[in-house]
PDB file of C-alpha atoms and ligand atoms in Angstrom:
ATOM      1  CA  UNK A   1     -48.315  24.494  50.666  1.00 40.00           C
ATOM      2  CA  UNK A   2     -47.338  22.104  48.294  1.00 44.00           C
ATOM      3  CA  UNK A   3     -43.740  20.697  48.720  1.00 47.00           C
ATOM      4  CA  UNK A   4     -41.515  18.862  46.290  1.00 49.00           C
ATOM      5  CA  UNK A   5     -38.285  17.148  47.222  1.00 49.00           C
ATOM      6  CA  UNK A   6     -35.346  19.226  45.959  1.00 54.00           C
ATOM      7  CA  UNK A   7     -31.788  18.636  46.011  1.00 57.00           C
ATOM      8  CA  UNK A   8     -29.595  16.527  43.620  1.00 60.00           C
ATOM      9  CA  UNK A   9     -30.664  13.691  42.030  1.00 54.00           C
ATOM     10  CA  UNK A  10     -28.505  11.148  40.120  1.00 60.00           C
ATOM     11  CA  UNK A  11     -29.430   8.181  38.161  1.00 59.00           C
ATOM     12  CA  UNK A  12     -27.058   5.850  36.643  1.00 53.00           C
ATOM     13  CA  UNK A  13     -26.892   2.886  34.448  1.00 61.00           C
ATOM     14  CA  UNK A  14     -23.799   1.032  33.167  1.00 66.00           C
ATOM     15  CA  UNK A  15     -23.874  -0.944  30.196  1.00 91.00           C
ATOM     16  CA  UNK A  16     -21.664  -4.086  29.703  1.00 96.00           C
ATOM     17  CA  UNK A  17     -19.767  -5.360  26.680  1.00 97.00           C
ATOM     18  CA  UNK A  18     -22.235  -8.157  26.524  1.00 96.00           C
ATOM     19  CA  UNK A  19     -25.215  -5.720  26.218  1.00 95.00           C
ATOM     20  CA  UNK A  20     -23.688  -3.589  23.520  1.00 96.00           C
ATOM     21  CA  UNK A  21     -22.851  -6.647  21.488  1.00 97.00           C
ATOM     22  CA  UNK A  22     -26.524  -8.089  21.805  1.00 96.00           C
ATOM     23  CA  UNK A  23     -27.772  -4.501  20.764  1.00 95.00           C
ATOM     24  CA  UNK A  24     -25.325  -4.283  17.812  1.00 96.00           C
ATOM     25  CA  UNK A  25     -26.219  -7.833  16.618  1.00 96.00           C
ATOM     26  CA  UNK A  26     -29.676  -6.908  16.888  1.00 95.00           C
ATOM     27  CA  UNK A  27     -29.638  -3.743  15.037  1.00 96.00           C
ATOM     28  CA  UNK A  28     -27.463  -5.371  12.243  1.00 97.00           C
ATOM     29  CA  UNK A  29     -29.290  -8.575  11.831  1.00 94.00           C
ATOM     30  CA  UNK A  30     -30.133  -7.809   8.222  1.00 91.00           C
ATOM     31  CA  UNK A  31     -26.508  -8.381   7.782  1.00 88.00           C
ATOM     32  CA  UNK A  32     -24.986 -12.050   7.822  1.00 89.00           C
ATOM     33  CA  UNK A  33     -21.983 -11.012   9.580  1.00 95.00           C
ATOM     34  CA  UNK A  34     -23.863  -8.687  12.241  1.00 96.00           C
ATOM     35  CA  UNK A  35     -22.179 -10.633  15.239  1.00 96.00           C
ATOM     36  CA  UNK A  36     -18.425 -10.143  13.814  1.00 97.00           C
ATOM     37  CA  UNK A  37     -19.253  -6.475  13.046  1.00 97.00           C
ATOM     38  CA  UNK A  38     -20.689  -5.524  16.181  1.00 98.00           C
ATOM     39  CA  UNK A  39     -17.315  -6.911  17.828  1.00 98.00           C
ATOM     40  CA  UNK A  40     -15.136  -5.093  15.467  1.00 98.00           C
ATOM     41  CA  UNK A  41     -16.834  -1.768  16.083  1.00 98.00           C
ATOM     42  CA  UNK A  42     -17.007  -2.216  19.720  1.00 98.00           C
ATOM     43  CA  UNK A  43     -13.385  -3.366  20.148  1.00 98.00           C
ATOM     44  CA  UNK A  44     -12.540  -0.255  17.874  1.00 98.00           C
ATOM     45  CA  UNK A  45     -14.537   2.233  20.036  1.00 98.00           C
ATOM     46  CA  UNK A  46     -12.905   0.596  23.262  1.00 98.00           C
ATOM     47  CA  UNK A  47      -9.655   0.460  21.377  1.00 97.00           C
ATOM     48  CA  UNK A  48      -9.058  -3.078  22.516  1.00 98.00           C
ATOM     49  CA  UNK A  49      -8.654  -6.232  20.673  1.00 97.00           C
ATOM     50  CA  UNK A  50     -11.690  -8.626  19.879  1.00 97.00           C
ATOM     51  CA  UNK A  51     -10.326 -11.157  21.970  1.00 97.00           C
ATOM     52  CA  UNK A  52     -10.247  -8.817  24.813  1.00 98.00           C
ATOM     53  CA  UNK A  53     -14.248  -8.571  24.486  1.00 98.00           C
ATOM     54  CA  UNK A  54     -14.383 -12.620  24.909  1.00 96.00           C
ATOM     55  CA  UNK A  55     -12.652 -12.349  28.114  1.00 97.00           C
ATOM     56  CA  UNK A  56     -14.439  -9.364  29.617  1.00 97.00           C
ATOM     57  CA  UNK A  57     -18.233  -9.727  28.603  1.00 96.00           C
ATOM     58  CA  UNK A  58     -19.126  -8.088  32.166  1.00 95.00           C
ATOM     59  CA  UNK A  59     -17.048  -5.036  31.827  1.00 96.00           C
ATOM     60  CA  UNK A  60     -18.847  -1.897  32.103  1.00 95.00           C
ATOM     61  CA  UNK A  61     -18.686   0.547  29.116  1.00 96.00           C
ATOM     62  CA  UNK A  62     -18.032   4.629  29.952  1.00 93.00           C
ATOM     63  CA  UNK A  63     -20.993   6.420  28.330  1.00 92.00           C
ATOM     64  CA  UNK A  64     -18.823   8.101  25.685  1.00 93.00           C
ATOM     65  CA  UNK A  65     -17.503   5.012  24.502  1.00 96.00           C
ATOM     66  CA  UNK A  66     -20.845   3.282  24.184  1.00 96.00           C
ATOM     67  CA  UNK A  67     -22.388   6.261  22.321  1.00 95.00           C
ATOM     68  CA  UNK A  68     -19.420   6.140  19.638  1.00 96.00           C
ATOM     69  CA  UNK A  69     -19.979   2.439  19.249  1.00 97.00           C
ATOM     70  CA  UNK A  70     -23.724   2.959  19.029  1.00 96.00           C
ATOM     71  CA  UNK A  71     -23.382   5.732  16.360  1.00 97.00           C
ATOM     72  CA  UNK A  72     -21.023   3.371  14.467  1.00 98.00           C
ATOM     73  CA  UNK A  73     -23.533   0.684  14.542  1.00 97.00           C
ATOM     74  CA  UNK A  74     -26.218   3.325  13.160  1.00 97.00           C
ATOM     75  CA  UNK A  75     -23.725   4.352  10.361  1.00 98.00           C
ATOM     76  CA  UNK A  76     -23.203   0.584   9.453  1.00 97.00           C
ATOM     77  CA  UNK A  77     -26.922   0.016   9.677  1.00 96.00           C
ATOM     78  CA  UNK A  78     -26.866   2.588   6.694  1.00 96.00           C
ATOM     79  CA  UNK A  79     -24.360   0.841   4.699  1.00 96.00           C
ATOM     80  CA  UNK A  80     -21.180   2.702   5.612  1.00 98.00           C
ATOM     81  CA  UNK A  81     -18.208   0.409   5.106  1.00 98.00           C
ATOM     82  CA  UNK A  82     -16.702  -1.100   8.349  1.00 98.00           C
ATOM     83  CA  UNK A  83     -13.183  -0.196   7.092  1.00 98.00           C
ATOM     84  CA  UNK A  84     -14.296   3.515   6.849  1.00 98.00           C
ATOM     85  CA  UNK A  85     -15.828   3.206  10.199  1.00 98.00           C
ATOM     86  CA  UNK A  86     -12.502   1.820  12.041  1.00 98.00           C
ATOM     87  CA  UNK A  87     -10.469   3.641   9.624  1.00 98.00           C
ATOM     88  CA  UNK A  88      -8.388   0.376   8.971  1.00 97.00           C
ATOM     89  CA  UNK A  89      -8.035  -2.478   6.692  1.00 98.00           C
ATOM     90  CA  UNK A  90      -5.245  -5.163   6.419  1.00 98.00           C
ATOM     91  CA  UNK A  91      -3.729  -5.817   3.269  1.00 98.00           C
ATOM     92  CA  UNK A  92      -0.861  -8.338   2.673  1.00 98.00           C
ATOM     93  CA  UNK A  93      -0.747  -8.567   6.361  1.00 98.00           C
ATOM     94  CA  UNK A  94      -0.041  -4.771   6.776  1.00 98.00           C
ATOM     95  CA  UNK A  95      -2.555  -2.894   8.860  1.00 98.00           C
ATOM     96  CA  UNK A  96      -3.389  -0.015   6.685  1.00 98.00           C
ATOM     97  CA  UNK A  97      -5.090   3.427   7.428  1.00 98.00           C
ATOM     98  CA  UNK A  98      -7.951   4.026   5.050  1.00 98.00           C
ATOM     99  CA  UNK A  99     -10.347   6.779   4.905  1.00 98.00           C
ATOM    100  CA  UNK A 100     -13.301   7.517   2.189  1.00 98.00           C
ATOM    101  CA  UNK A 101     -10.740   9.326   0.330  1.00 98.00           C
ATOM    102  CA  UNK A 102      -9.315   5.982  -0.801  1.00 98.00           C
ATOM    103  CA  UNK A 103     -10.667   2.608  -2.319  1.00 98.00           C
ATOM    104  CA  UNK A 104     -10.809  -0.141   0.469  1.00 98.00           C
ATOM    105  CA  UNK A 105      -7.995  -2.411  -0.343  1.00 98.00           C
ATOM    106  CA  UNK A 106      -9.398  -5.935  -1.282  1.00 97.00           C
ATOM    107  CA  UNK A 107      -7.779  -9.533  -0.653  1.00 96.00           C
ATOM    108  CA  UNK A 108      -8.371 -10.392  -4.325  1.00 96.00           C
ATOM    109  CA  UNK A 109      -5.923  -7.577  -5.239  1.00 97.00           C
ATOM    110  CA  UNK A 110      -2.998  -9.456  -3.351  1.00 97.00           C
ATOM    111  CA  UNK A 111      -2.686 -11.697  -6.494  1.00 96.00           C
ATOM    112  CA  UNK A 112      -1.176  -8.686  -8.267  1.00 97.00           C
ATOM    113  CA  UNK A 113       1.087  -8.359  -5.667  1.00 98.00           C
ATOM    114  CA  UNK A 114       2.127 -11.790  -5.720  1.00 97.00           C
ATOM    115  CA  UNK A 115       2.528 -11.782  -9.469  1.00 97.00           C
ATOM    116  CA  UNK A 116       4.404  -8.573  -9.425  1.00 98.00           C
ATOM    117  CA  UNK A 117       6.870 -10.171  -6.618  1.00 98.00           C
ATOM    118  CA  UNK A 118       7.313 -13.172  -8.953  1.00 97.00           C
ATOM    119  CA  UNK A 119       9.034 -10.857 -11.477  1.00 96.00           C
ATOM    120  CA  UNK A 120      11.344  -8.993  -9.087  1.00 97.00           C
ATOM    121  CA  UNK A 121      14.486 -10.532  -7.786  1.00 96.00           C
ATOM    122  CA  UNK A 122      15.291  -9.969  -4.193  1.00 95.00           C
ATOM    123  CA  UNK A 123      18.946  -9.109  -4.752  1.00 93.00           C
ATOM    124  CA  UNK A 124      18.493  -6.218  -7.642  1.00 95.00           C
ATOM    125  CA  UNK A 125      17.726  -2.642  -7.125  1.00 96.00           C
ATOM    126  CA  UNK A 126      14.609  -2.423  -9.449  1.00 98.00           C
ATOM    127  CA  UNK A 127      12.567   0.446 -10.247  1.00 98.00           C
ATOM    128  CA  UNK A 128       8.748  -0.004  -9.761  1.00 98.00           C
ATOM    129  CA  UNK A 129       5.888   2.039 -10.404  1.00 98.00           C
ATOM    130  CA  UNK A 130       2.300   1.596  -8.516  1.00 98.00           C
ATOM    131  CA  UNK A 131       0.385   4.169 -10.215  1.00 98.00           C
ATOM    132  CA  UNK A 132      -3.122   5.373  -8.716  1.00 98.00           C
ATOM    133  CA  UNK A 133      -1.919   3.977  -5.324  1.00 98.00           C
ATOM    134  CA  UNK A 134      -4.678   5.186  -3.280  1.00 98.00           C
ATOM    135  CA  UNK A 135      -4.118   3.688   0.236  1.00 98.00           C
ATOM    136  CA  UNK A 136      -0.655   2.795  -0.986  1.00 98.00           C
ATOM    137  CA  UNK A 137      -1.529  -1.059  -0.366  1.00 98.00           C
ATOM    138  CA  UNK A 138       0.028  -2.595  -3.568  1.00 98.00           C
ATOM    139  CA  UNK A 139       3.242  -0.445  -3.361  1.00 98.00           C
ATOM    140  CA  UNK A 140       3.918  -0.623   0.080  1.00 98.00           C
ATOM    141  CA  UNK A 141       3.269  -4.255  -0.182  1.00 98.00           C
ATOM    142  CA  UNK A 142       5.934  -4.628  -2.794  1.00 98.00           C
ATOM    143  CA  UNK A 143       8.272  -2.134  -0.993  1.00 98.00           C
ATOM    144  CA  UNK A 144       7.892  -4.353   2.222  1.00 98.00           C
ATOM    145  CA  UNK A 145       8.769  -7.659   0.370  1.00 98.00           C
ATOM    146  CA  UNK A 146      11.488  -5.909  -1.995  1.00 98.00           C
ATOM    147  CA  UNK A 147      13.739  -3.775   0.388  1.00 97.00           C
ATOM    148  CA  UNK A 148      16.448  -3.440  -2.456  1.00 97.00           C
ATOM    149  CA  UNK A 149      14.018  -1.991  -4.741  1.00 98.00           C
ATOM    150  CA  UNK A 150      12.811   1.357  -5.081  1.00 98.00           C
ATOM    151  CA  UNK A 151       9.241   1.929  -5.361  1.00 98.00           C
ATOM    152  CA  UNK A 152       7.439   5.256  -7.011  1.00 98.00           C
ATOM    153  CA  UNK A 153       3.733   5.523  -6.224  1.00 98.00           C
ATOM    154  CA  UNK A 154       1.554   8.004  -7.813  1.00 98.00           C
ATOM    155  CA  UNK A 155      -2.115   9.407  -7.249  1.00 98.00           C
ATOM    156  CA  UNK A 156      -3.912  12.300  -8.688  1.00 98.00           C
ATOM    157  CA  UNK A 157      -5.698  12.842  -5.309  1.00 98.00           C
ATOM    158  CA  UNK A 158      -3.796  14.584  -2.691  1.00 98.00           C
ATOM    159  CA  UNK A 159      -6.120  13.291  -0.100  1.00 98.00           C
ATOM    160  CA  UNK A 160      -5.209   9.758  -1.239  1.00 98.00           C
ATOM    161  CA  UNK A 161      -1.503  10.565  -1.149  1.00 98.00           C
ATOM    162  CA  UNK A 162      -1.681  11.739   2.412  1.00 98.00           C
ATOM    163  CA  UNK A 163      -2.991   8.579   3.574  1.00 98.00           C
ATOM    164  CA  UNK A 164      -0.591   6.638   1.465  1.00 98.00           C
ATOM    165  CA  UNK A 165       2.460   8.656   3.167  1.00 98.00           C
ATOM    166  CA  UNK A 166       0.747   8.267   6.693  1.00 98.00           C
ATOM    167  CA  UNK A 167       1.056   4.396   5.998  1.00 98.00           C
ATOM    168  CA  UNK A 168       4.410   4.166   4.598  1.00 98.00           C
ATOM    169  CA  UNK A 169       5.694   6.294   7.740  1.00 98.00           C
ATOM    170  CA  UNK A 170       3.594   4.191  10.217  1.00 98.00           C
ATOM    171  CA  UNK A 171       4.837   0.967   8.869  1.00 98.00           C
ATOM    172  CA  UNK A 172       8.441   2.175   8.566  1.00 98.00           C
ATOM    173  CA  UNK A 173       8.606   1.481   4.854  1.00 98.00           C
ATOM    174  CA  UNK A 174      11.230   3.995   3.469  1.00 97.00           C
ATOM    175  CA  UNK A 175      11.807   2.469  -0.245  1.00 98.00           C
ATOM    176  CA  UNK A 176       8.757   3.977  -1.515  1.00 98.00           C
ATOM    177  CA  UNK A 177       8.248   7.672  -2.641  1.00 98.00           C
ATOM    178  CA  UNK A 178       4.993   9.482  -3.502  1.00 98.00           C
ATOM    179  CA  UNK A 179       4.304  11.652  -6.595  1.00 98.00           C
ATOM    180  CA  UNK A 180       1.182  13.500  -7.113  1.00 98.00           C
ATOM    181  CA  UNK A 181      -0.529  13.196 -10.727  1.00 98.00           C
ATOM    182  CA  UNK A 182      -2.102  11.221 -13.204  1.00 98.00           C
ATOM    183  CA  UNK A 183      -1.083   7.591 -13.451  1.00 98.00           C
ATOM    184  CA  UNK A 184       2.752   8.065 -15.083  1.00 98.00           C
ATOM    185  CA  UNK A 185       2.555  11.799 -15.564  1.00 98.00           C
ATOM    186  CA  UNK A 186       4.582  12.565 -12.475  1.00 98.00           C
ATOM    187  CA  UNK A 187       7.061   9.845 -12.656  1.00 98.00           C
ATOM    188  CA  UNK A 188      10.338  10.053 -14.878  1.00 96.00           C
ATOM    189  CA  UNK A 189      13.104   7.380 -15.747  1.00 97.00           C
ATOM    190  CA  UNK A 190      12.729   3.789 -16.611  1.00 98.00           C
ATOM    191  CA  UNK A 191      10.732   1.315 -14.784  1.00 98.00           C
ATOM    192  CA  UNK A 192      11.149  -2.556 -14.649  1.00 98.00           C
ATOM    193  CA  UNK A 193       7.547  -3.085 -13.564  1.00 98.00           C
ATOM    194  CA  UNK A 194       4.497  -0.903 -13.540  1.00 98.00           C
ATOM    195  CA  UNK A 195       1.585  -2.006 -11.548  1.00 98.00           C
ATOM    196  CA  UNK A 196      -2.011  -0.584 -10.959  1.00 98.00           C
ATOM    197  CA  UNK A 197      -5.231  -1.366  -9.408  1.00 98.00           C
ATOM    198  CA  UNK A 198      -6.966   1.291 -11.778  1.00 98.00           C
ATOM    199  CA  UNK A 199     -10.765   1.968 -11.881  1.00 98.00           C
ATOM    200  CA  UNK A 200     -12.356  -0.430 -14.450  1.00 98.00           C
ATOM    201  CA  UNK A 201     -16.203  -0.360 -13.746  1.00 98.00           C
ATOM    202  CA  UNK A 202     -18.195   1.045 -16.513  1.00 98.00           C
ATOM    203  CA  UNK A 203     -20.402   4.130 -15.630  1.00 98.00           C
ATOM    204  CA  UNK A 204     -23.648   3.410 -14.669  1.00 97.00           C
ATOM    205  CA  UNK A 205     -22.890  -0.225 -13.770  1.00 98.00           C
ATOM    206  CA  UNK A 206     -25.543  -1.492 -11.220  1.00 97.00           C
ATOM    207  CA  UNK A 207     -22.793  -2.761  -8.992  1.00 96.00           C
ATOM    208  CA  UNK A 208     -22.024   0.806  -8.095  1.00 98.00           C
ATOM    209  CA  UNK A 209     -25.211   0.985  -6.160  1.00 97.00           C
ATOM    210  CA  UNK A 210     -24.324  -2.050  -3.962  1.00 96.00           C
ATOM    211  CA  UNK A 211     -22.215  -2.499  -0.682  1.00 95.00           C
ATOM    212  CA  UNK A 212     -19.256  -0.646   0.041  1.00 97.00           C
ATOM    213  CA  UNK A 213     -18.926   0.693  -3.466  1.00 98.00           C
ATOM    214  CA  UNK A 214     -21.599   3.224  -2.795  1.00 98.00           C
ATOM    215  CA  UNK A 215     -19.379   5.000  -0.339  1.00 98.00           C
ATOM    216  CA  UNK A 216     -16.020   4.681  -2.137  1.00 98.00           C
ATOM    217  CA  UNK A 217     -14.479   7.305  -4.376  1.00 98.00           C
ATOM    218  CA  UNK A 218     -16.004   7.147  -7.931  1.00 98.00           C
ATOM    219  CA  UNK A 219     -12.656   8.192  -9.132  1.00 97.00           C
ATOM    220  CA  UNK A 220     -11.223   4.948  -7.972  1.00 98.00           C
ATOM    221  CA  UNK A 221     -13.919   2.876  -9.305  1.00 98.00           C
ATOM    222  CA  UNK A 222     -15.386   4.098 -12.464  1.00 98.00           C
ATOM    223  CA  UNK A 223     -13.569   4.736 -15.777  1.00 98.00           C
ATOM    224  CA  UNK A 224     -15.772   5.833 -18.702  1.00 97.00           C
ATOM    225  CA  UNK A 225     -18.565   4.543 -20.523  1.00 97.00           C
ATOM    226  CA  UNK A 226     -17.068   1.069 -21.062  1.00 98.00           C
ATOM    227  CA  UNK A 227     -14.903   0.879 -17.956  1.00 98.00           C
ATOM    228  CA  UNK A 228     -11.462   1.034 -20.233  1.00 98.00           C
ATOM    229  CA  UNK A 229     -10.522   4.547 -19.975  1.00 98.00           C
ATOM    230  CA  UNK A 230      -7.983   4.264 -17.437  1.00 98.00           C
ATOM    231  CA  UNK A 231      -6.690   0.882 -18.917  1.00 98.00           C
ATOM    232  CA  UNK A 232      -6.186   2.471 -22.180  1.00 98.00           C
ATOM    233  CA  UNK A 233      -4.194   5.501 -20.971  1.00 98.00           C
ATOM    234  CA  UNK A 234      -1.889   3.298 -18.566  1.00 98.00           C
ATOM    235  CA  UNK A 235      -1.150   0.730 -21.368  1.00 98.00           C
ATOM    236  CA  UNK A 236      -0.372   3.204 -23.905  1.00 97.00           C
ATOM    237  CA  UNK A 237       2.108   5.371 -21.698  1.00 97.00           C
ATOM    238  CA  UNK A 238       3.441   2.717 -19.750  1.00 96.00           C
ATOM    239  CA  UNK A 239       5.203   1.106 -22.900  1.00 91.00           C
ATOM    240  CA  UNK A 240       7.459   4.154 -23.118  1.00 93.00           C
ATOM    241  CA  UNK A 241       8.563   4.160 -19.642  1.00 97.00           C
ATOM    242  CA  UNK A 242       9.251   0.300 -19.387  1.00 98.00           C
ATOM    243  CA  UNK A 243      12.821  -1.038 -19.942  1.00 97.00           C
ATOM    244  CA  UNK A 244      13.072  -3.667 -22.633  1.00 96.00           C
ATOM    245  CA  UNK A 245      11.822  -6.793 -21.065  1.00 95.00           C
ATOM    246  CA  UNK A 246       9.853  -5.099 -18.331  1.00 97.00           C
ATOM    247  CA  UNK A 247       6.329  -5.881 -17.125  1.00 98.00           C
ATOM    248  CA  UNK A 248       2.863  -4.033 -16.802  1.00 98.00           C
ATOM    249  CA  UNK A 249       0.542  -5.840 -14.451  1.00 98.00           C
ATOM    250  CA  UNK A 250      -3.016  -4.443 -13.607  1.00 98.00           C
ATOM    251  CA  UNK A 251      -6.293  -5.589 -11.983  1.00 98.00           C
ATOM    252  CA  UNK A 252      -9.269  -5.668 -14.201  1.00 97.00           C
ATOM    253  CA  UNK A 253     -13.066  -6.863 -14.194  1.00 96.00           C
ATOM    254  CA  UNK A 254     -13.920 -10.348 -14.655  1.00 95.00           C
ATOM    255  CA  UNK A 255     -15.325 -10.110 -17.973  1.00 95.00           C
ATOM    256  CA  UNK A 256     -12.687  -7.756 -19.257  1.00 97.00           C
ATOM    257  CA  UNK A 257      -9.717 -10.224 -19.926  1.00 97.00           C
ATOM    258  CA  UNK A 258     -10.021 -10.344 -23.878  1.00 97.00           C
ATOM    259  CA  UNK A 259     -10.404  -6.661 -24.130  1.00 98.00           C
ATOM    260  CA  UNK A 260      -7.451  -5.915 -22.085  1.00 98.00           C
ATOM    261  CA  UNK A 261      -5.309  -8.266 -24.063  1.00 98.00           C
ATOM    262  CA  UNK A 262      -6.291  -6.503 -27.213  1.00 98.00           C
ATOM    263  CA  UNK A 263      -5.575  -3.104 -25.709  1.00 98.00           C
ATOM    264  CA  UNK A 264      -2.133  -4.360 -24.674  1.00 98.00           C
ATOM    265  CA  UNK A 265      -1.396  -6.200 -28.032  1.00 98.00           C
ATOM    266  CA  UNK A 266      -2.212  -2.944 -29.850  1.00 97.00           C
ATOM    267  CA  UNK A 267       0.280  -1.214 -27.807  1.00 97.00           C
ATOM    268  CA  UNK A 268       3.169  -3.817 -28.606  1.00 96.00           C
ATOM    269  CA  UNK A 269       2.968  -6.001 -25.394  1.00 97.00           C
ATOM    270  CA  UNK A 270       3.591  -9.644 -25.730  1.00 96.00           C
ATOM    271  CA  UNK A 271       3.638 -12.755 -23.394  1.00 96.00           C
ATOM    272  CA  UNK A 272       0.256 -11.452 -22.018  1.00 96.00           C
ATOM    273  CA  UNK A 273      -1.138 -13.584 -19.218  1.00 94.00           C
ATOM    274  CA  UNK A 274      -4.548 -13.488 -17.492  1.00 95.00           C
ATOM    275  CA  UNK A 275      -4.631 -14.640 -13.724  1.00 94.00           C
ATOM    276  CA  UNK A 276      -8.009 -15.352 -12.007  1.00 91.00           C
ATOM    277  CA  UNK A 277      -8.350 -14.330  -8.310  1.00 86.00           C
ATOM    278  CA  UNK A 278     -10.787 -16.145  -6.126  1.00 80.00           C
ATOM    279  CA  UNK A 279     -13.471 -13.417  -6.677  1.00 78.00           C
TER     280      UNK A 279
HETATM  281  N1  LIG B 301     -13.065  -4.675  -7.401  1.00 72.95           N
HETATM  282  C1  LIG B 301     -13.525  -3.632  -7.217  1.00 72.95           C
HETATM  283  C2  LIG B 301     -14.970  -4.028  -7.340  1.00 72.95           C
HETATM  284  O1  LIG B 301     -15.650  -4.312  -8.285  1.00 72.95           O
HETATM  285  C3  LIG B 301     -13.546  -2.637  -8.211  1.00 72.95           C
HETATM  286  C4  LIG B 301     -12.247  -2.027  -7.893  1.00 72.95           C
HETATM  287  C5  LIG B 301     -11.687  -1.018  -9.212  1.00 72.95           C
HETATM  288  O2  LIG B 301     -12.369  -0.604  -9.759  1.00 72.95           O
HETATM  289  N2  LIG B 301     -10.171  -1.153  -9.092  1.00 72.95           N
HETATM  290  O3  LIG B 301     -15.644  -4.100  -6.040  1.00 72.95           O
END
């Protein structure tokens, strides 16, 4: 009679922080930030800070955590933005929740916040609109810096507004309210300042097939055949909702300054200024 050993069998292998980081770095090696991105993804899966990883390279990682990390590394290999994998992006030093329902806030958009703030006195109750707010980035940054002012943020997407509301709640920012609808449509009353980071990429632009843009909502990026649809709508409607002497500020593409100035002029705007960001 042939007998085989019976009874329980156990096999186990632990994986350390160091092993997982090496694996991530190897799998993301096409990417110049492979090491940093592996650290961000592992810290996220472990719910610790990146500096914790440096202090605990030998720590054993639970299988479920290692699997989540390796799954995220796989998604990153296929181009998914880091911000969507961690669900977080910092803007104006505010930690914001993000999801594929919203554009990922860009550091270069901070110049719009800075410019807006230079036109909002700290001691006056100004009314400010952030239209097409997405994650709420611009509106929340302004609301945070100008607690005496009241900010009204709009977005056509209910999913985006739910993220923006979540961010306001998490950050404890109360001088902002949210309105669902297209640009200025859901807002009433007069505004001292209207700001926006609208979509301004032309349909079919090859940049849309590159990097994070492939995963971001098209509605937040693309605006008609020439990229100016949203800017035209915003400019022609903002003029009726601004107080005398009020400002309209928006982000646009690097080669769109002259056309934007012409659109503003034809709608009666004066004192038009173009500011270059670092990008
Ligand atoms: N600045 C973004 C990009 O080209 C576009 C964002 C937008 O359309 N508002 O990456």
